[in-house]
Coordinates of C-alpha atoms in Angstrom, one line a residue:
X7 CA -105.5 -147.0 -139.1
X8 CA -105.1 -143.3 -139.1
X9 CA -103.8 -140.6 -141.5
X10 CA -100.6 -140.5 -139.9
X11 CA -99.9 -144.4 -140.5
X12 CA -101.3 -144.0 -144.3
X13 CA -98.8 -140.9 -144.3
X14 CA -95.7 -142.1 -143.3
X15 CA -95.9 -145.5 -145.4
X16 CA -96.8 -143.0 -148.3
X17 CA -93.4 -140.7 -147.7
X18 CA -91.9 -144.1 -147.4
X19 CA -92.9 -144.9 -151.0
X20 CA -91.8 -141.6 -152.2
X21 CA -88.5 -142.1 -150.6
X22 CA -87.9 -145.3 -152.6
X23 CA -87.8 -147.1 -149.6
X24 CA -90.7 -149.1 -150.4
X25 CA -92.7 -150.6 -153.8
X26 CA -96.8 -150.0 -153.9
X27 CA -96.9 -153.8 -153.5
X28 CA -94.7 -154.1 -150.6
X29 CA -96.9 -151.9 -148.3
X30 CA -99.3 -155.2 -146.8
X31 CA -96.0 -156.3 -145.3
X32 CA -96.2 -153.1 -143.5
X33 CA -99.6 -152.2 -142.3
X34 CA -102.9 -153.5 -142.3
X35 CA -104.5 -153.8 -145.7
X36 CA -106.9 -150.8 -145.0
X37 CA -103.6 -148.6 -144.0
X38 CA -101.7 -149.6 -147.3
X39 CA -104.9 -148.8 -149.5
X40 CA -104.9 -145.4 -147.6
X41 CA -101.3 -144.8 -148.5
X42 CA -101.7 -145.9 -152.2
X43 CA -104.7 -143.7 -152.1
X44 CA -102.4 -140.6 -150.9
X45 CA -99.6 -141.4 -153.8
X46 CA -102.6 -141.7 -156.0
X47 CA -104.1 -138.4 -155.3
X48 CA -100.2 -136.3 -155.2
X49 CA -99.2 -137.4 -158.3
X50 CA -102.4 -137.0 -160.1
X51 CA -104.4 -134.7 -158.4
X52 CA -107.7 -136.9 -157.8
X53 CA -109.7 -136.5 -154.8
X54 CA -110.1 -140.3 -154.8
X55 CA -111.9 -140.1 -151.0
X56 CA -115.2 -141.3 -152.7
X57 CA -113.1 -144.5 -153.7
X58 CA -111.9 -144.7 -150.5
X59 CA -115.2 -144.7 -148.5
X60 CA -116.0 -148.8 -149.0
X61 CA -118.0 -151.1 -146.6
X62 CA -116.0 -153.6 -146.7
X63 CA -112.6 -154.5 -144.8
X64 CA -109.6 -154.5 -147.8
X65 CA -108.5 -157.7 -146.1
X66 CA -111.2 -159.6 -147.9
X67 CA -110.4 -158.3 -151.0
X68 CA -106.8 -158.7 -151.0
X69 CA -107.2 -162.7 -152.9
X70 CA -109.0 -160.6 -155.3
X71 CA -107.0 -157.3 -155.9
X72 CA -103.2 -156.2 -156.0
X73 CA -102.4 -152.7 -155.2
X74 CA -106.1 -151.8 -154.2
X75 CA -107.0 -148.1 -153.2
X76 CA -110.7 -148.1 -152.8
X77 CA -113.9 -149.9 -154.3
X78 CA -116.0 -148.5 -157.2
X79 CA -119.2 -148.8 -156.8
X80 CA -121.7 -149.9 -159.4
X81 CA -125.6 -149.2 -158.9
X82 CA -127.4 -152.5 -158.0
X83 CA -130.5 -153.3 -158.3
X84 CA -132.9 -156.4 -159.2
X85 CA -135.8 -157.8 -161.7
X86 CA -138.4 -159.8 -160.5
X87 CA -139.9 -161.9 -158.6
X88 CA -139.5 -164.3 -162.0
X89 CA -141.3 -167.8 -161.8
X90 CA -138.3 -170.0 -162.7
X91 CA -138.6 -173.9 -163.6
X92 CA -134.8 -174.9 -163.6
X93 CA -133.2 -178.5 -162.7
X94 CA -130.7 -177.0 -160.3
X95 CA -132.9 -173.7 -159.4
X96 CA -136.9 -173.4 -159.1
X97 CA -139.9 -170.7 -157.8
X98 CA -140.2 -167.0 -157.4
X99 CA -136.7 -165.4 -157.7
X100 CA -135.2 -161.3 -157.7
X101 CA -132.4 -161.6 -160.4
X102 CA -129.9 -159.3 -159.3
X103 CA -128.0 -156.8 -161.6
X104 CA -125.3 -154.2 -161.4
X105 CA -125.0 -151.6 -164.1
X106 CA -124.8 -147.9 -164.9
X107 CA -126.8 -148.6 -168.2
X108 CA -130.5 -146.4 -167.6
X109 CA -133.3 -148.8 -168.8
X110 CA -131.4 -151.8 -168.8
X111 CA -133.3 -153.1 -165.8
X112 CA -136.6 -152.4 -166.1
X113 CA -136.3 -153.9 -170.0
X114 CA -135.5 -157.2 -168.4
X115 CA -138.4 -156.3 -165.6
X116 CA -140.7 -155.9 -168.1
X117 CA -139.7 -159.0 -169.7
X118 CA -140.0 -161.1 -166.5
X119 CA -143.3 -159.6 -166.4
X120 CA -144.4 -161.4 -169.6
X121 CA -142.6 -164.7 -168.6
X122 CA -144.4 -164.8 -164.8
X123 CA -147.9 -164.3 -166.9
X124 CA -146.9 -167.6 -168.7
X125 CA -146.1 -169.5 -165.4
X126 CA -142.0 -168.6 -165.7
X127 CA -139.5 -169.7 -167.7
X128 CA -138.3 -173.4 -168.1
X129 CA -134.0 -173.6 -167.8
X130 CA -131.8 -176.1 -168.1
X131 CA -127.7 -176.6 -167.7
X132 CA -127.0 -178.8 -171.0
X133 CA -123.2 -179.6 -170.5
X134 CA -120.4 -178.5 -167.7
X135 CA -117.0 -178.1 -169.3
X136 CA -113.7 -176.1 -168.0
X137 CA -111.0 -176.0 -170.8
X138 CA -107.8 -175.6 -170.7
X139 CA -105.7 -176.0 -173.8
X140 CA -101.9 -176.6 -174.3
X141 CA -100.0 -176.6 -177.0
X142 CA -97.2 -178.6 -177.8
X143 CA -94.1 -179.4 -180.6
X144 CA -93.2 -182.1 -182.0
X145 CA -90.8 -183.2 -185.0
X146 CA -93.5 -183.1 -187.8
X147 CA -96.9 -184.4 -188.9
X148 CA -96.1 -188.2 -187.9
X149 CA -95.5 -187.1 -184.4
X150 CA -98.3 -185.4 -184.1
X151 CA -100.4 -188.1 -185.3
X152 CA -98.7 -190.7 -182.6
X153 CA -99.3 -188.1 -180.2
X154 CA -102.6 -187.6 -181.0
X155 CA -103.0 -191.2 -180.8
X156 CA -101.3 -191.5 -177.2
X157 CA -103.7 -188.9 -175.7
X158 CA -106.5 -190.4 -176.9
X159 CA -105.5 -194.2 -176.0
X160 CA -104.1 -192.5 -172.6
X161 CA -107.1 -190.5 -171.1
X162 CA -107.2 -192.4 -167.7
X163 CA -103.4 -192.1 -167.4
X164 CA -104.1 -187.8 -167.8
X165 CA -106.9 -187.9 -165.6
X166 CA -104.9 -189.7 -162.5
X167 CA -102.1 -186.8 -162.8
X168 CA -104.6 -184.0 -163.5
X169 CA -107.1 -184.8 -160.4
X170 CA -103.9 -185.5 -158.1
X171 CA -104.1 -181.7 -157.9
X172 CA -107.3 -181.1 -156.9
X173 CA -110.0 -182.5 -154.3
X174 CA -113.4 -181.5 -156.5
X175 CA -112.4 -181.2 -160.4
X176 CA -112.9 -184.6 -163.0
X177 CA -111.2 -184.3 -166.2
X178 CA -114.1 -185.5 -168.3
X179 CA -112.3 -185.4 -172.2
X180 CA -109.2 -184.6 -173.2
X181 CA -109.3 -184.2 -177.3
X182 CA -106.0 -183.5 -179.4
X183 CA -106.2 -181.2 -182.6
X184 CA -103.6 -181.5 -185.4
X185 CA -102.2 -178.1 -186.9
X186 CA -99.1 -179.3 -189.1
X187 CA -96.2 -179.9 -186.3
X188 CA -98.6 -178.3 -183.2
X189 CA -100.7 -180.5 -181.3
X190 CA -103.2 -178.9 -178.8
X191 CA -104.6 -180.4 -176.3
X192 CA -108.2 -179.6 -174.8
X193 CA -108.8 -180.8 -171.6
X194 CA -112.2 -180.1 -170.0
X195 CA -113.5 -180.6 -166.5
X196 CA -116.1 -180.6 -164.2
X197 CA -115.5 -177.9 -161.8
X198 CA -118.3 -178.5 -159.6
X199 CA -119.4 -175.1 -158.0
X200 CA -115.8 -172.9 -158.9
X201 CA -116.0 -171.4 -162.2
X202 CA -112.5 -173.6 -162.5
X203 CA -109.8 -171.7 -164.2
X204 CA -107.4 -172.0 -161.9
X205 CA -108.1 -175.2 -161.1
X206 CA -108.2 -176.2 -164.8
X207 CA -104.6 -174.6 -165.1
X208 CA -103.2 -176.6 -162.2
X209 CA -104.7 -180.2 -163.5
X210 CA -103.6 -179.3 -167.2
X211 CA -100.0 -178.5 -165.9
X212 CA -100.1 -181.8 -164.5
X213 CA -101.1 -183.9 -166.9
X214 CA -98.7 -182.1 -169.3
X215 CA -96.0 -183.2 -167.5
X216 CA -96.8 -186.8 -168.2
X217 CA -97.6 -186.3 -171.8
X218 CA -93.5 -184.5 -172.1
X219 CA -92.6 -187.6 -170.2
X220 CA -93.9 -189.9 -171.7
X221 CA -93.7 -188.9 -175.5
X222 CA -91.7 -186.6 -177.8
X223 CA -93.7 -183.7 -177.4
X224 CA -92.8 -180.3 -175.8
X225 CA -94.7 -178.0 -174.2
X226 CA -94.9 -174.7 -175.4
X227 CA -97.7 -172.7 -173.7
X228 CA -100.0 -173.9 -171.0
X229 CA -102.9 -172.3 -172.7
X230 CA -102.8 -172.5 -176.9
X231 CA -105.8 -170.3 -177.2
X232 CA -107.9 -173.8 -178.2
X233 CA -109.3 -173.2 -175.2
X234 CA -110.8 -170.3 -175.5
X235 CA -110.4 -168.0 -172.3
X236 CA -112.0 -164.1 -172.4
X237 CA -111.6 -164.1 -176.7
X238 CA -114.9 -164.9 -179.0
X239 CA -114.4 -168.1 -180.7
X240 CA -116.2 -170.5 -182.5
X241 CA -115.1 -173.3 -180.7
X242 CA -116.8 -172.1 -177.4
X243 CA -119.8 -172.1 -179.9
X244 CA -119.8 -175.6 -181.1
X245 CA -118.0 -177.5 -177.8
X246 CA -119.1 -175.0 -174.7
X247 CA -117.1 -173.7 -172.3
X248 CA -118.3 -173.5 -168.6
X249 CA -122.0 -174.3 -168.3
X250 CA -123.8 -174.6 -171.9
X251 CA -127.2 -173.3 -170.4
X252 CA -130.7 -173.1 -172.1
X253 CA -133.5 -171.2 -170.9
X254 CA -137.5 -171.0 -173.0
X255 CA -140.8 -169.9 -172.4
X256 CA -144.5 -169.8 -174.6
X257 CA -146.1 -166.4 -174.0
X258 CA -149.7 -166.5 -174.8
X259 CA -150.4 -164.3 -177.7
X260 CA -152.6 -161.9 -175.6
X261 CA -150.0 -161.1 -173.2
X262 CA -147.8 -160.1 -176.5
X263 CA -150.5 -158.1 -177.0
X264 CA -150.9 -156.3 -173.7
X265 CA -147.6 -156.3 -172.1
X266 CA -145.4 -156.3 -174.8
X267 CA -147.5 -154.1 -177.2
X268 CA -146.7 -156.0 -180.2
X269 CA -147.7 -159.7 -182.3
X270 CA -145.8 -163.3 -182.3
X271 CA -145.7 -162.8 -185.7
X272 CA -143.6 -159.5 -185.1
X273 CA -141.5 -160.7 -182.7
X274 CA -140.7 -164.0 -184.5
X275 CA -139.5 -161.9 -187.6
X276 CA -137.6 -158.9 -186.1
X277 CA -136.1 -162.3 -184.3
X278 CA -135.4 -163.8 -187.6
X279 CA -134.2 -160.7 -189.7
X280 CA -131.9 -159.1 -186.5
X281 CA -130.8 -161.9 -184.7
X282 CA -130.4 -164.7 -187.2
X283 CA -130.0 -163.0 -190.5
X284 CA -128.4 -159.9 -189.4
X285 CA -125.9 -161.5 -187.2
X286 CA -125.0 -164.1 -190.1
X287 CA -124.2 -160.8 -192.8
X288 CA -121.7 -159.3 -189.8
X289 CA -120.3 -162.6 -189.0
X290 CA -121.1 -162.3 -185.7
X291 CA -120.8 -165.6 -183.2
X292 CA -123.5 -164.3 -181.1
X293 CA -127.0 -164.9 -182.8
X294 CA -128.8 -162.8 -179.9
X295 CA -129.9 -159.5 -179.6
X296 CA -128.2 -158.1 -175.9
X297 CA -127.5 -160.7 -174.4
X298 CA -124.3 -159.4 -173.0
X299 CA -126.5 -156.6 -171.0
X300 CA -127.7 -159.0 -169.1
X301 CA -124.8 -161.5 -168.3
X302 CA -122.8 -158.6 -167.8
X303 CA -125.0 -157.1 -164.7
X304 CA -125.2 -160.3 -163.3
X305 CA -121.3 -161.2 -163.7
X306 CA -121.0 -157.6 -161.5
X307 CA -123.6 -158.3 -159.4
X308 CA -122.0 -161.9 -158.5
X309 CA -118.4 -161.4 -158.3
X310 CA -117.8 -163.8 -162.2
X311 CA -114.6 -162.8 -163.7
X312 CA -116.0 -159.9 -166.4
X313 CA -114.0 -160.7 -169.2
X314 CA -115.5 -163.9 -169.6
X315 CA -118.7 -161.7 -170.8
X316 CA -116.5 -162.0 -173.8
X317 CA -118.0 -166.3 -173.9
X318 CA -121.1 -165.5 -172.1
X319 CA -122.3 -163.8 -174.8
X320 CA -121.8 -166.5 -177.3
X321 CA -125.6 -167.0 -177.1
X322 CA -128.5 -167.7 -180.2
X323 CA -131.8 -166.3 -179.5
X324 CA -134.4 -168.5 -181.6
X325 CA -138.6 -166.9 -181.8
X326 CA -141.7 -168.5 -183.1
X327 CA -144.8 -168.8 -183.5
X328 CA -146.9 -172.1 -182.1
X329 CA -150.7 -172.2 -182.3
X330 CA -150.9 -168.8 -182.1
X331 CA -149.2 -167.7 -179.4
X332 CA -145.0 -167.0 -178.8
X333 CA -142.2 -169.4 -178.2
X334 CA -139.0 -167.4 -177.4
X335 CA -135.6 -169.3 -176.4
X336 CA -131.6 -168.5 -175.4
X337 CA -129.2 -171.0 -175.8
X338 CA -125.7 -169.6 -174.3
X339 CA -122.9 -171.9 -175.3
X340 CA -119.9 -170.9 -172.9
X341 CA -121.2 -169.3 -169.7
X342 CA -118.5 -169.5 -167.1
X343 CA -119.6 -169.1 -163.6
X344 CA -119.0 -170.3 -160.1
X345 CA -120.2 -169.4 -156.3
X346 CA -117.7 -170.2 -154.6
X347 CA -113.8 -168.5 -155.1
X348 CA -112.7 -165.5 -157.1
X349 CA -114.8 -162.4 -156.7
X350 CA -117.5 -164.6 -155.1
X351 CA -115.8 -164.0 -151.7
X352 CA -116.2 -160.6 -151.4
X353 CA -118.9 -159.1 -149.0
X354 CA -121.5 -157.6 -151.6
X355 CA -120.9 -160.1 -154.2
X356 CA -121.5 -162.6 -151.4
X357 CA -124.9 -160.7 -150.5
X358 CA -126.2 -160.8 -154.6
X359 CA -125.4 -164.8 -154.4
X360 CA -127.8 -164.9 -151.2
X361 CA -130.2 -162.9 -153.0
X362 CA -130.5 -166.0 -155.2
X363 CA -129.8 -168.9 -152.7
X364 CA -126.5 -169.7 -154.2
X365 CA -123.6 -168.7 -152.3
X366 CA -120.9 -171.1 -151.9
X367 CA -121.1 -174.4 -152.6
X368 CA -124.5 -176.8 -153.3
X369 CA -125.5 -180.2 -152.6
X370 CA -124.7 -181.9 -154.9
X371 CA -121.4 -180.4 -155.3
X372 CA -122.1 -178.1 -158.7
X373 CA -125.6 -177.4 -158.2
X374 CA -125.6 -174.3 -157.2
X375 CA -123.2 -172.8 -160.1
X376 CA -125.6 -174.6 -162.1
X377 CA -128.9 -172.5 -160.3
X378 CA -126.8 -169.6 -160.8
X379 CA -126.0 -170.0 -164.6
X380 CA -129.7 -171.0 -165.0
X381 CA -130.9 -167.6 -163.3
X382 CA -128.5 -165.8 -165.6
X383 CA -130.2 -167.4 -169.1
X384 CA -133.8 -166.5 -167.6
X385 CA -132.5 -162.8 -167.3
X386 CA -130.8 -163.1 -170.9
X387 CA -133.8 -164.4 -172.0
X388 CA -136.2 -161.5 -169.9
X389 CA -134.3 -159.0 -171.8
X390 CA -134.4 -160.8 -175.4
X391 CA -138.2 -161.1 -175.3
X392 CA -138.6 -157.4 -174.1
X393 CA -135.7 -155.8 -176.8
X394 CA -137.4 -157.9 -179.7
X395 CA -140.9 -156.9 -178.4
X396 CA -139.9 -152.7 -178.3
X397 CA -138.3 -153.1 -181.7
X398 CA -141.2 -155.1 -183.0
X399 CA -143.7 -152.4 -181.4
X400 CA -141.4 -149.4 -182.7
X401 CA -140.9 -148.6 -179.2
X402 CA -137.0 -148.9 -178.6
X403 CA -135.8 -145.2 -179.3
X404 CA -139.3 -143.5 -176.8
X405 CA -138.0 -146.3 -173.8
X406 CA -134.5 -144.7 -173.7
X407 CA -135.4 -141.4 -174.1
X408 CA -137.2 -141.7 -170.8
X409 CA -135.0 -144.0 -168.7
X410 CA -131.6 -144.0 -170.3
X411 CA -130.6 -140.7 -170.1

């Protein structure tokens, strides 16, 4: 590539002889970034040449991106070594986290500190569902009770159209819910190691067409919003969505004492009066204390789709005290992640997955989306124990005055 190249496609756009998108067709995908870069900066005066300075061909970004002038970079950085005891992901670990949130990470450092003095933290994936929702009309409510009725008697005839489509994903359930003359449809997969939208989409278009075919219903969306994709939602709550992932640990009550400056008892009721009560009042769906923070930096860290943040922190952070000493856990009900496809491709995102072993897909197929939702719920958890602990101990407001500023 060089200036000129960029320069002349750019004078081309200008000219209205070319659209922004058309410019691949053109040049190389570096050259048309350049160009895009040069319209960028003309028409609103942005020195964008930061932006432009990435490591990474645009080529491998181009599944990921339309219209791409540059990268932003996020600071990364990691927690650990954590002691993890997962069924898909065990032993010393570095969690890796992008964010531009000052004490973020060395909360959750501190609170892997306190878990690796109680041997780790145990973490387990509880249930692996992709939804996809349609909805569809019919006449009135007695349609939609025999079409309830077909879908539930017709499950093996759904699943044969929706896994035609692909070569990995199962359709596990497919559940019909009544709303006068609207019938949706849930249909939930096992997506192996892809976080599976896409290939959710595909099946459920399939399987649609039989159900049109075969009874009086019409579709009228492919996605009815039962599903629920990147919007909070009690349903994701209850059923899951993605990987419904659990991670715990017992902290002996004198390492509450010396690392995290505070009691059991403390924790357990800044636990119960924040996270429980406090979230019930607001009518909140997430019974947790940040557990966004932490999906969030790993979701960047990764290459996960970052809306889905939206689900993955649809999470209830329990505390109590046992004999004495601390039992904290993080149940997240809809955490939607996958190491292979999607942002997962790209050459950083690719390095964080190494970082954790997980890159691309595991054997057993699924496995290592599985060790990578697991990791994610130790970190949530990490950062629970240690927000509680600094609330409990007084010590939130001193901690950001000297990192987060």
């Amino acid at each position: 590539m060089t200036d000129t190249d960029a320069e002349t496609l750019a004078e081309r756009v200008r000219e209205g002889d070319l659209r922004l998108y058309e410019l691949e067709e053109h040049a190389d995908a570096d050259t048309a970034a350049a160009a895009r870069r040069l319209l960028v900066e003309d028409h609103s005066g942005a020195d964008l040449s930061t932006s432009g300075d990435y490591a990474f061909d645009a080529a491998e970004a181009e599944s990921a991106i339309e219209n791409m002038v540059g990268a932003i970079q996020i600071p990364l950085g990691v927690v650990g070594p954590v002691e993890i005891d997962g069924g898909a992901i065990s032993g010393e670990h570095y969690l890796p986290m992008a964010t531009t949130e000052g004490a973020l990470l060395a909360s959750v450092n501190r609170g892997c500190a306190a878990l690796n003095t109680a041997g780790g933290a145990g973490a387990r994936v509880l249930k692996n569902r992709m939804t996809r929702a349609p909805a569809f009309r019919v006449a009135d409510v007695a349609e939609s009770e025999a079409l309830s009725s077909w879908v539930r008697d017709h499950v093996d005839t759904l699943r044969e159209a929706a896994e035609s489509t692909t070569s990995h994903g199962e359709l596990k359930e497919a559940t019909p819910y009544v709303v006068g003359n609207t019938v949706f449809v849930r249909f939930a997969y096992d997506t192996k190691d892809a976080m599976g939208m896409n290939m959710a989409t595909i099946a459920t278009e399939e399987a649609c067409d039989v159900i049109e075919a075969e009874t009086t219903a019409d579709l009228v969306a492919l996605s009815g919003n039962l599903c629920t994709d990147k919007k909070p939602a009690a349903v994701n709550a209850v059923e899951g969505r993605g990987r419904t992932v659990a991670a715990d640990v017992t902290i002996p009550r004198e390492t509450v004492k010396e690392t995290l400056k505070t009691t059991p008892e403390a924790v357990a009721e800044v636990n119960t009066r924040k996270n429980l009560v406090g979230s019930a009042k607001a009518g909140s769906l997430g019974f947790n204390a940040h557990v966004a923070n932490s999906v969030a930096a790993m979701f960047l860290a990764t290459g996960q789709d970052a809306a889905q943040v939206v689900e993955g922190a649809n999470a209830i952070t329990t505390a109590e005290v046992r004999d004495g000493d601390l039992y904290v856990s993080v149940t997240i009900a809809s955490l939607e992640v996958g190491t292979v496809g999607g942002g997962t491709k790209l050459p950083t995102q690719s390095e964080a997955l190494d970082v954790l072993g997980v890159r691309g897909g595991g054997d057993p197929a699924g496995s290592n989306a599985d060790a990578l939702a697991e990791a994610v719920a130790v970190a949530s958890l990490a950062g629970e124990l240690s927000l509680l602990s600094a609330l409990a101990s007084r010590n939130l407001s001193s901690a950001h005055a000297s990192l987060g500023r």
